[in-house]
């Protein structure tokens, strides 16, 4: 890995998440949805902040950007609690973590410290199902003692935000949301809790290599800098700045499929921080295990033929189980029928 320090993303428009909470002010909601759709189309990611940050009001052409979305409604104490128990879990005894260790990607709760690209010293993770919470939380770690309580509160809150965002994103596409919203409401929430050690030579090792996520959207809570996204030219990596109490949101593979390529899933990676250890909590939201996702009918016409094969989360698991994605096509590449 070449020692390149990426440019930091420019701080651009701020939108008010409260504008998505009701449909009484149709003009305000319409403007919010339009801005959100523009973010998805031009970059595929944005930030959701707890409070207002004045970043200007105009999009800058040909500039990589993220959005600050204010008033997401998740309290500072809930987000802080999730980060605290995440770090506490990784600092528990090896025996306690090893009790959850597995190479079986189908297990609903599993701990790991290795991957196919041999970066086990650079990342540890805990992946777990989170919806419906009452079904899966009994399988979550018992240590630290408040892990289930604090991470459970965050899981419920971030899912509320995700459902509202997905509804608005589909609306921005002009897609009929009724059935889709019901399916998403019954869909999966997978949480990946990650730990990255402090590293004095971050240019020589990655925490997590470049990839896109398989769900519709991912909402990421992180303790410090370390997330990078690919630039608009497809080559330059852009560093996502850490905004206090902000959540990073990016488009996943299944939203690319649903939109028939109008919105692209975001290529991103994690780098190691030279000054501090880092934890992140990625909440991935999508459809149920066996729901086949295809391009929405509104997204297909003579000018935009169907560009993707339909597939499910189970198909994704089958694919990564059989494929070394670090040496071949990504999952979204395997779904593409034409150049989109």
CSV table of C-alpha atoms in Angstrom, one decimal:
chain,number,residue,atom,x,y,z
A,1,UNK,CA,0.0,0.0,0.0
A,2,UNK,CA,1.6,3.3,-1.1
A,3,UNK,CA,1.9,6.0,1.5
A,4,UNK,CA,-0.6,8.5,0.3
A,5,UNK,CA,-2.4,10.9,2.5
A,6,UNK,CA,-5.9,11.5,1.1
A,7,UNK,CA,-7.6,14.8,0.9
A,8,UNK,CA,-10.4,15.5,3.4
A,9,UNK,CA,-13.9,15.7,2.1
A,10,UNK,CA,-15.3,19.2,1.7
A,11,UNK,CA,-17.9,20.2,4.2
A,12,UNK,CA,-21.0,21.0,2.2
A,13,UNK,CA,-24.8,21.3,2.6
A,14,UNK,CA,-26.6,20.8,5.8
A,15,UNK,CA,-30.2,19.5,5.8
A,16,UNK,CA,-32.7,19.0,8.6
A,17,UNK,CA,-33.6,15.4,9.3
A,18,UNK,CA,-36.7,16.7,11.1
A,19,UNK,CA,-38.0,17.5,7.7
A,20,UNK,CA,-38.5,13.8,7.1
A,21,UNK,CA,-40.4,13.2,10.4
A,22,UNK,CA,-43.7,14.4,9.1
A,23,UNK,CA,-45.6,15.1,5.9
A,24,UNK,CA,-47.5,18.2,7.1
A,25,UNK,CA,-45.1,20.7,5.5
A,26,UNK,CA,-45.0,19.2,2.0
A,27,UNK,CA,-42.8,21.9,0.6
A,28,UNK,CA,-40.2,21.5,3.3
A,29,UNK,CA,-40.2,17.7,3.0
A,30,UNK,CA,-39.9,17.9,-0.8
A,31,UNK,CA,-36.9,20.1,-0.5
A,32,UNK,CA,-35.3,17.8,2.0
A,33,UNK,CA,-36.0,14.7,-0.1
A,34,UNK,CA,-34.6,16.5,-3.2
A,35,UNK,CA,-31.3,17.4,-1.4
A,36,UNK,CA,-31.0,13.8,0.0
A,37,UNK,CA,-31.5,12.4,-3.5
A,38,UNK,CA,-28.8,14.6,-4.9
A,39,UNK,CA,-26.4,13.4,-2.3
A,40,UNK,CA,-27.2,9.8,-3.1
A,41,UNK,CA,-26.8,10.3,-6.8
A,42,UNK,CA,-23.6,12.4,-6.8
A,43,UNK,CA,-21.7,10.8,-4.0
A,44,UNK,CA,-23.7,8.0,-2.4
A,45,UNK,CA,-23.0,9.1,1.2
A,46,UNK,CA,-23.7,11.8,3.6
A,47,UNK,CA,-23.6,12.5,7.4
A,48,UNK,CA,-26.4,12.6,9.9
A,49,UNK,CA,-25.5,15.0,12.8
A,50,UNK,CA,-27.3,15.5,16.0
A,51,UNK,CA,-27.2,19.3,15.9
A,52,UNK,CA,-26.8,22.0,13.3
A,53,UNK,CA,-23.4,22.6,11.7
A,54,UNK,CA,-23.2,25.5,9.3
A,55,UNK,CA,-21.5,24.2,6.2
A,56,UNK,CA,-23.1,26.4,3.6
A,57,UNK,CA,-26.1,25.8,1.4
A,58,UNK,CA,-25.0,25.3,-2.1
A,59,UNK,CA,-23.6,22.2,-3.9
A,60,UNK,CA,-20.2,22.8,-5.4
A,61,UNK,CA,-19.8,21.2,-8.9
A,62,UNK,CA,-17.4,18.4,-9.3
A,63,UNK,CA,-16.5,18.4,-5.6
A,64,UNK,CA,-16.7,15.3,-3.4
A,65,UNK,CA,-19.1,16.0,-0.6
A,66,UNK,CA,-21.0,14.8,2.3
A,67,UNK,CA,-24.1,16.2,3.9
A,68,UNK,CA,-24.7,17.1,7.5
A,69,UNK,CA,-28.2,16.1,8.5
A,70,UNK,CA,-29.3,17.7,11.7
A,71,UNK,CA,-31.7,16.5,14.4
A,72,UNK,CA,-31.5,12.8,13.8
A,73,UNK,CA,-32.9,12.3,17.3
A,74,UNK,CA,-30.4,9.8,18.8
A,75,UNK,CA,-29.2,11.2,22.1
A,76,UNK,CA,-25.6,11.8,22.8
A,77,UNK,CA,-25.8,9.4,25.8
A,78,UNK,CA,-27.1,6.5,23.6
A,79,UNK,CA,-24.3,7.0,21.0
A,80,UNK,CA,-21.7,7.3,23.7
A,81,UNK,CA,-22.9,4.2,25.4
A,82,UNK,CA,-22.7,2.2,22.2
A,83,UNK,CA,-19.1,3.2,21.6
A,84,UNK,CA,-18.2,2.6,25.2
A,85,UNK,CA,-19.5,-1.0,25.4
A,86,UNK,CA,-18.1,-1.7,21.9
A,87,UNK,CA,-14.6,-0.9,23.2
A,88,UNK,CA,-15.2,-2.6,26.5
A,89,UNK,CA,-16.2,-5.8,24.6
A,90,UNK,CA,-12.9,-5.9,22.7
A,91,UNK,CA,-11.0,-5.4,25.9
A,92,UNK,CA,-12.6,-8.4,27.6
A,93,UNK,CA,-10.7,-11.6,28.1
A,94,UNK,CA,-9.7,-13.7,25.1
A,95,UNK,CA,-11.7,-16.6,26.5
A,96,UNK,CA,-14.9,-14.5,26.5
A,97,UNK,CA,-14.4,-13.4,22.9
A,98,UNK,CA,-13.3,-16.8,21.7
A,99,UNK,CA,-16.6,-18.2,23.0
A,100,UNK,CA,-18.2,-16.2,20.1
A,101,UNK,CA,-15.5,-16.9,17.5
A,102,UNK,CA,-16.6,-18.6,14.3
A,103,UNK,CA,-15.6,-18.8,10.6
A,104,UNK,CA,-19.2,-19.6,9.8
A,105,UNK,CA,-20.6,-16.5,8.1
A,106,UNK,CA,-24.1,-17.7,8.6
A,107,UNK,CA,-24.0,-17.5,12.4
A,108,UNK,CA,-26.2,-14.7,13.7
A,109,UNK,CA,-23.5,-13.7,16.2
A,110,UNK,CA,-19.8,-14.2,15.6
A,111,UNK,CA,-16.5,-12.8,16.6
A,112,UNK,CA,-13.5,-12.8,14.4
A,113,UNK,CA,-10.0,-11.3,14.1
A,114,UNK,CA,-9.0,-12.5,10.6
A,115,UNK,CA,-10.1,-12.3,7.0
A,116,UNK,CA,-9.2,-13.6,3.6
A,117,UNK,CA,-6.7,-10.8,3.0
A,118,UNK,CA,-4.6,-11.6,6.1
A,119,UNK,CA,-5.1,-8.4,8.1
A,120,UNK,CA,-6.0,-10.1,11.3
A,121,UNK,CA,-3.7,-7.8,13.3
A,122,UNK,CA,-5.4,-4.7,12.0
A,123,UNK,CA,-9.1,-5.5,12.8
A,124,UNK,CA,-11.3,-7.4,15.2
A,125,UNK,CA,-15.0,-7.6,14.7
A,126,UNK,CA,-18.3,-8.7,16.2
A,127,UNK,CA,-21.1,-9.2,13.7
A,128,UNK,CA,-24.6,-9.8,14.9
A,129,UNK,CA,-28.2,-9.7,13.8
A,130,UNK,CA,-30.3,-7.0,15.5
A,131,UNK,CA,-33.8,-7.1,14.2
A,132,UNK,CA,-36.2,-8.2,15.6
A,133,UNK,CA,-34.1,-7.2,18.7
A,134,UNK,CA,-36.0,-9.4,21.1
A,135,UNK,CA,-35.1,-12.5,19.0
A,136,UNK,CA,-31.4,-11.9,18.7
A,137,UNK,CA,-30.3,-9.9,21.8
A,138,UNK,CA,-30.2,-13.1,24.0
A,139,UNK,CA,-27.3,-14.3,21.7
A,140,UNK,CA,-25.3,-11.1,22.2
A,141,UNK,CA,-22.3,-10.9,24.5
A,142,UNK,CA,-22.9,-11.0,28.2
A,143,UNK,CA,-19.6,-9.1,28.9
A,144,UNK,CA,-19.4,-6.2,29.6
A,145,UNK,CA,-22.5,-6.5,31.7
A,146,UNK,CA,-24.2,-3.5,30.2
A,147,UNK,CA,-23.4,-4.4,26.6
A,148,UNK,CA,-26.9,-5.7,25.7
A,149,UNK,CA,-28.7,-2.8,27.3
A,150,UNK,CA,-26.6,0.0,25.8
A,151,UNK,CA,-26.0,-1.5,22.3
A,152,UNK,CA,-29.7,-2.6,22.2
A,153,UNK,CA,-30.8,1.0,22.8
A,154,UNK,CA,-28.6,2.2,20.0
A,155,UNK,CA,-29.8,-0.6,17.7
A,156,UNK,CA,-33.4,0.4,18.1
A,157,UNK,CA,-32.7,4.1,17.6
A,158,UNK,CA,-30.5,3.8,14.6
A,159,UNK,CA,-33.0,1.5,12.9
A,160,UNK,CA,-35.7,4.2,13.4
A,161,UNK,CA,-33.4,6.6,11.6
A,162,UNK,CA,-32.6,4.1,8.8
A,163,UNK,CA,-36.3,3.4,8.1
A,164,UNK,CA,-37.0,7.1,7.7
A,165,UNK,CA,-34.0,7.6,5.5
A,166,UNK,CA,-34.8,4.7,3.3
A,167,UNK,CA,-38.3,5.9,2.8
A,168,UNK,CA,-37.0,9.3,1.8
A,169,UNK,CA,-34.4,7.9,-0.5
A,170,UNK,CA,-37.0,5.8,-2.3
A,171,UNK,CA,-39.3,8.8,-2.5
A,172,UNK,CA,-36.4,10.8,-4.1
A,173,UNK,CA,-36.3,8.1,-6.9
A,174,UNK,CA,-40.0,8.4,-7.5
A,175,UNK,CA,-40.5,4.8,-6.4
A,176,UNK,CA,-43.8,3.6,-4.9
A,177,UNK,CA,-42.9,3.1,-1.3
A,178,UNK,CA,-45.9,1.3,0.2
A,179,UNK,CA,-44.9,-2.4,-0.2
A,180,UNK,CA,-41.2,-1.7,-0.1
A,181,UNK,CA,-41.5,0.1,3.3
A,182,UNK,CA,-43.5,-2.8,4.7
A,183,UNK,CA,-40.8,-5.2,3.5
A,184,UNK,CA,-38.0,-3.0,4.9
A,185,UNK,CA,-39.9,-2.7,8.2
A,186,UNK,CA,-39.8,-6.5,8.4
A,187,UNK,CA,-36.2,-6.7,7.0
A,188,UNK,CA,-32.8,-7.4,8.4
A,189,UNK,CA,-30.5,-5.3,10.5
A,190,UNK,CA,-27.0,-6.6,10.8
A,191,UNK,CA,-24.5,-4.8,13.0
A,192,UNK,CA,-20.8,-5.0,12.6
A,193,UNK,CA,-18.9,-3.7,15.6
A,194,UNK,CA,-15.2,-3.2,14.7
A,195,UNK,CA,-12.0,-2.5,16.6
A,196,UNK,CA,-8.9,-1.1,14.9
A,197,UNK,CA,-5.7,-0.7,17.0
A,198,UNK,CA,-3.5,2.4,17.1
A,199,UNK,CA,-0.8,2.0,14.4
A,200,UNK,CA,2.3,4.1,14.1
A,201,UNK,CA,2.7,3.2,10.4
A,202,UNK,CA,-0.9,3.4,9.1
A,203,UNK,CA,0.4,3.9,5.5
A,204,UNK,CA,1.7,0.3,5.5
A,205,UNK,CA,-1.5,-1.5,6.6
A,206,UNK,CA,-5.2,-1.2,6.1
A,207,UNK,CA,-7.8,-1.8,8.8
A,208,UNK,CA,-10.4,-3.0,6.2
A,209,UNK,CA,-9.8,-3.1,2.4
A,210,UNK,CA,-12.0,-1.4,-0.2
A,211,UNK,CA,-15.5,-2.8,-0.4
A,212,UNK,CA,-19.2,-1.8,-0.7
A,213,UNK,CA,-21.9,-3.0,1.7
A,214,UNK,CA,-24.6,-5.4,0.6
A,215,UNK,CA,-27.6,-3.8,2.3
A,216,UNK,CA,-29.7,-0.8,1.2
A,217,UNK,CA,-28.0,1.6,3.5
A,218,UNK,CA,-25.3,1.5,6.2
A,219,UNK,CA,-25.2,3.9,9.1
A,220,UNK,CA,-21.8,4.1,10.8
A,221,UNK,CA,-21.0,5.4,14.2
A,222,UNK,CA,-17.2,5.9,14.8
A,223,UNK,CA,-15.1,7.0,17.6
A,224,UNK,CA,-12.5,8.9,15.5
A,225,UNK,CA,-11.2,9.3,12.0
A,226,UNK,CA,-10.5,6.2,9.9
A,227,UNK,CA,-13.2,6.0,7.2
A,228,UNK,CA,-12.3,6.8,3.6
A,229,UNK,CA,-14.5,6.8,0.5
A,230,UNK,CA,-13.5,6.7,-3.1
A,231,UNK,CA,-13.4,10.0,-4.9
A,232,UNK,CA,-15.6,11.1,-7.9
A,233,UNK,CA,-12.8,10.2,-10.3
A,234,UNK,CA,-12.9,6.6,-9.1
A,235,UNK,CA,-9.3,6.7,-8.0
A,236,UNK,CA,-8.5,9.2,-5.2
A,237,UNK,CA,-9.5,8.2,-1.7
A,238,UNK,CA,-11.2,10.9,0.4
A,239,UNK,CA,-11.0,11.0,4.1
A,240,UNK,CA,-14.3,11.5,5.9
A,241,UNK,CA,-13.8,14.0,8.8
A,242,UNK,CA,-15.0,13.1,12.2
A,243,UNK,CA,-17.9,15.3,13.2
A,244,UNK,CA,-18.9,15.1,16.9
A,245,UNK,CA,-22.1,13.0,17.4
A,246,UNK,CA,-22.5,12.5,13.6
A,247,UNK,CA,-23.5,9.3,11.9
A,248,UNK,CA,-22.1,8.5,8.4
A,249,UNK,CA,-24.6,7.1,6.0
A,250,UNK,CA,-23.8,5.4,2.7
A,251,UNK,CA,-25.7,3.6,-0.1
A,252,UNK,CA,-25.4,-0.2,-0.3
A,253,UNK,CA,-25.5,-2.7,-3.1
A,254,UNK,CA,-29.3,-3.4,-2.9
A,255,UNK,CA,-30.2,0.3,-3.2
A,256,UNK,CA,-28.1,0.4,-6.3
A,257,UNK,CA,-30.1,-2.6,-7.6
A,258,UNK,CA,-33.4,-1.1,-6.6
A,259,UNK,CA,-32.6,2.2,-8.3
A,260,UNK,CA,-31.3,0.3,-11.4
A,261,UNK,CA,-28.0,2.1,-11.1
A,262,UNK,CA,-29.2,5.6,-10.5
A,263,UNK,CA,-27.7,5.5,-7.1
A,264,UNK,CA,-24.4,3.7,-6.7
A,265,UNK,CA,-23.2,1.8,-3.7
A,266,UNK,CA,-20.2,3.4,-2.1
A,267,UNK,CA,-16.7,2.0,-2.2
A,268,UNK,CA,-15.1,2.6,1.1
A,269,UNK,CA,-12.3,1.3,3.4
A,270,UNK,CA,-11.0,1.7,6.9
A,271,UNK,CA,-7.4,3.0,7.7
A,272,UNK,CA,-5.6,2.8,10.9
A,273,UNK,CA,-5.2,5.8,13.1
A,274,UNK,CA,-1.6,6.7,14.2
A,275,UNK,CA,-2.8,8.5,17.4
A,276,UNK,CA,-5.5,6.4,18.9
A,277,UNK,CA,-7.4,3.1,18.7
A,278,UNK,CA,-10.7,3.2,16.9
A,279,UNK,CA,-14.1,1.6,17.3
A,280,UNK,CA,-16.9,1.7,14.8
A,281,UNK,CA,-20.5,0.4,14.8
A,282,UNK,CA,-21.9,-0.2,11.3
A,283,UNK,CA,-25.6,-0.9,11.2
A,284,UNK,CA,-26.6,-2.4,7.8
A,285,UNK,CA,-30.3,-2.3,6.8
A,286,UNK,CA,-32.1,-4.2,4.1
A,287,UNK,CA,-34.7,-6.8,3.3
A,288,UNK,CA,-35.3,-10.2,4.8
A,289,UNK,CA,-33.0,-13.2,4.3
A,290,UNK,CA,-34.8,-14.6,1.3
A,291,UNK,CA,-36.4,-11.5,-0.2
A,292,UNK,CA,-35.3,-11.2,-3.9
A,293,UNK,CA,-34.3,-7.6,-4.6
A,294,UNK,CA,-34.8,-6.4,-8.2
A,295,UNK,CA,-34.9,-3.0,-9.9
A,296,UNK,CA,-38.1,-1.1,-9.1
A,297,UNK,CA,-40.5,-1.1,-12.0
A,298,UNK,CA,-40.4,2.7,-12.1
A,299,UNK,CA,-36.6,2.5,-12.7
A,300,UNK,CA,-36.9,0.4,-15.8
A,301,UNK,CA,-37.8,1.7,-19.3
A,302,UNK,CA,-36.5,1.7,-22.9
A,303,UNK,CA,-33.8,4.1,-22.0
A,304,UNK,CA,-32.9,2.3,-18.8
A,305,UNK,CA,-33.2,-1.5,-19.3
A,306,UNK,CA,-32.9,-3.8,-16.3
A,307,UNK,CA,-29.2,-3.7,-15.3
A,308,UNK,CA,-29.0,-6.2,-12.4
A,309,UNK,CA,-29.9,-9.7,-11.6
A,310,UNK,CA,-32.3,-10.1,-8.6
A,311,UNK,CA,-30.8,-11.6,-5.5
A,312,UNK,CA,-31.3,-12.0,-1.7
A,313,UNK,CA,-29.2,-11.7,1.4
A,314,UNK,CA,-28.9,-15.5,1.4
A,315,UNK,CA,-27.5,-15.2,-2.2
A,316,UNK,CA,-25.0,-12.8,-0.9
A,317,UNK,CA,-23.9,-15.2,1.8
A,318,UNK,CA,-23.6,-18.0,-0.8
A,319,UNK,CA,-21.5,-15.7,-3.0
A,320,UNK,CA,-18.9,-14.6,-0.4
A,321,UNK,CA,-18.7,-18.1,1.0
A,322,UNK,CA,-17.7,-19.4,-2.5
A,323,UNK,CA,-15.7,-16.4,-3.7
A,324,UNK,CA,-12.5,-14.7,-2.6
A,325,UNK,CA,-13.8,-11.2,-3.2
A,326,UNK,CA,-10.3,-9.7,-2.6
A,327,UNK,CA,-9.1,-11.4,-5.8
A,328,UNK,CA,-12.2,-11.3,-8.0
A,329,UNK,CA,-15.5,-9.5,-8.6
A,330,UNK,CA,-17.4,-7.9,-5.8
A,331,UNK,CA,-20.9,-9.0,-5.1
A,332,UNK,CA,-22.4,-6.0,-6.9
A,333,UNK,CA,-20.2,-6.7,-9.9
A,334,UNK,CA,-21.6,-10.2,-10.0
A,335,UNK,CA,-25.2,-8.8,-10.3
A,336,UNK,CA,-24.6,-6.4,-13.1
A,337,UNK,CA,-26.1,-7.4,-16.5
A,338,UNK,CA,-25.0,-4.4,-18.4
A,339,UNK,CA,-22.8,-1.3,-17.9
A,340,UNK,CA,-24.8,1.0,-15.7
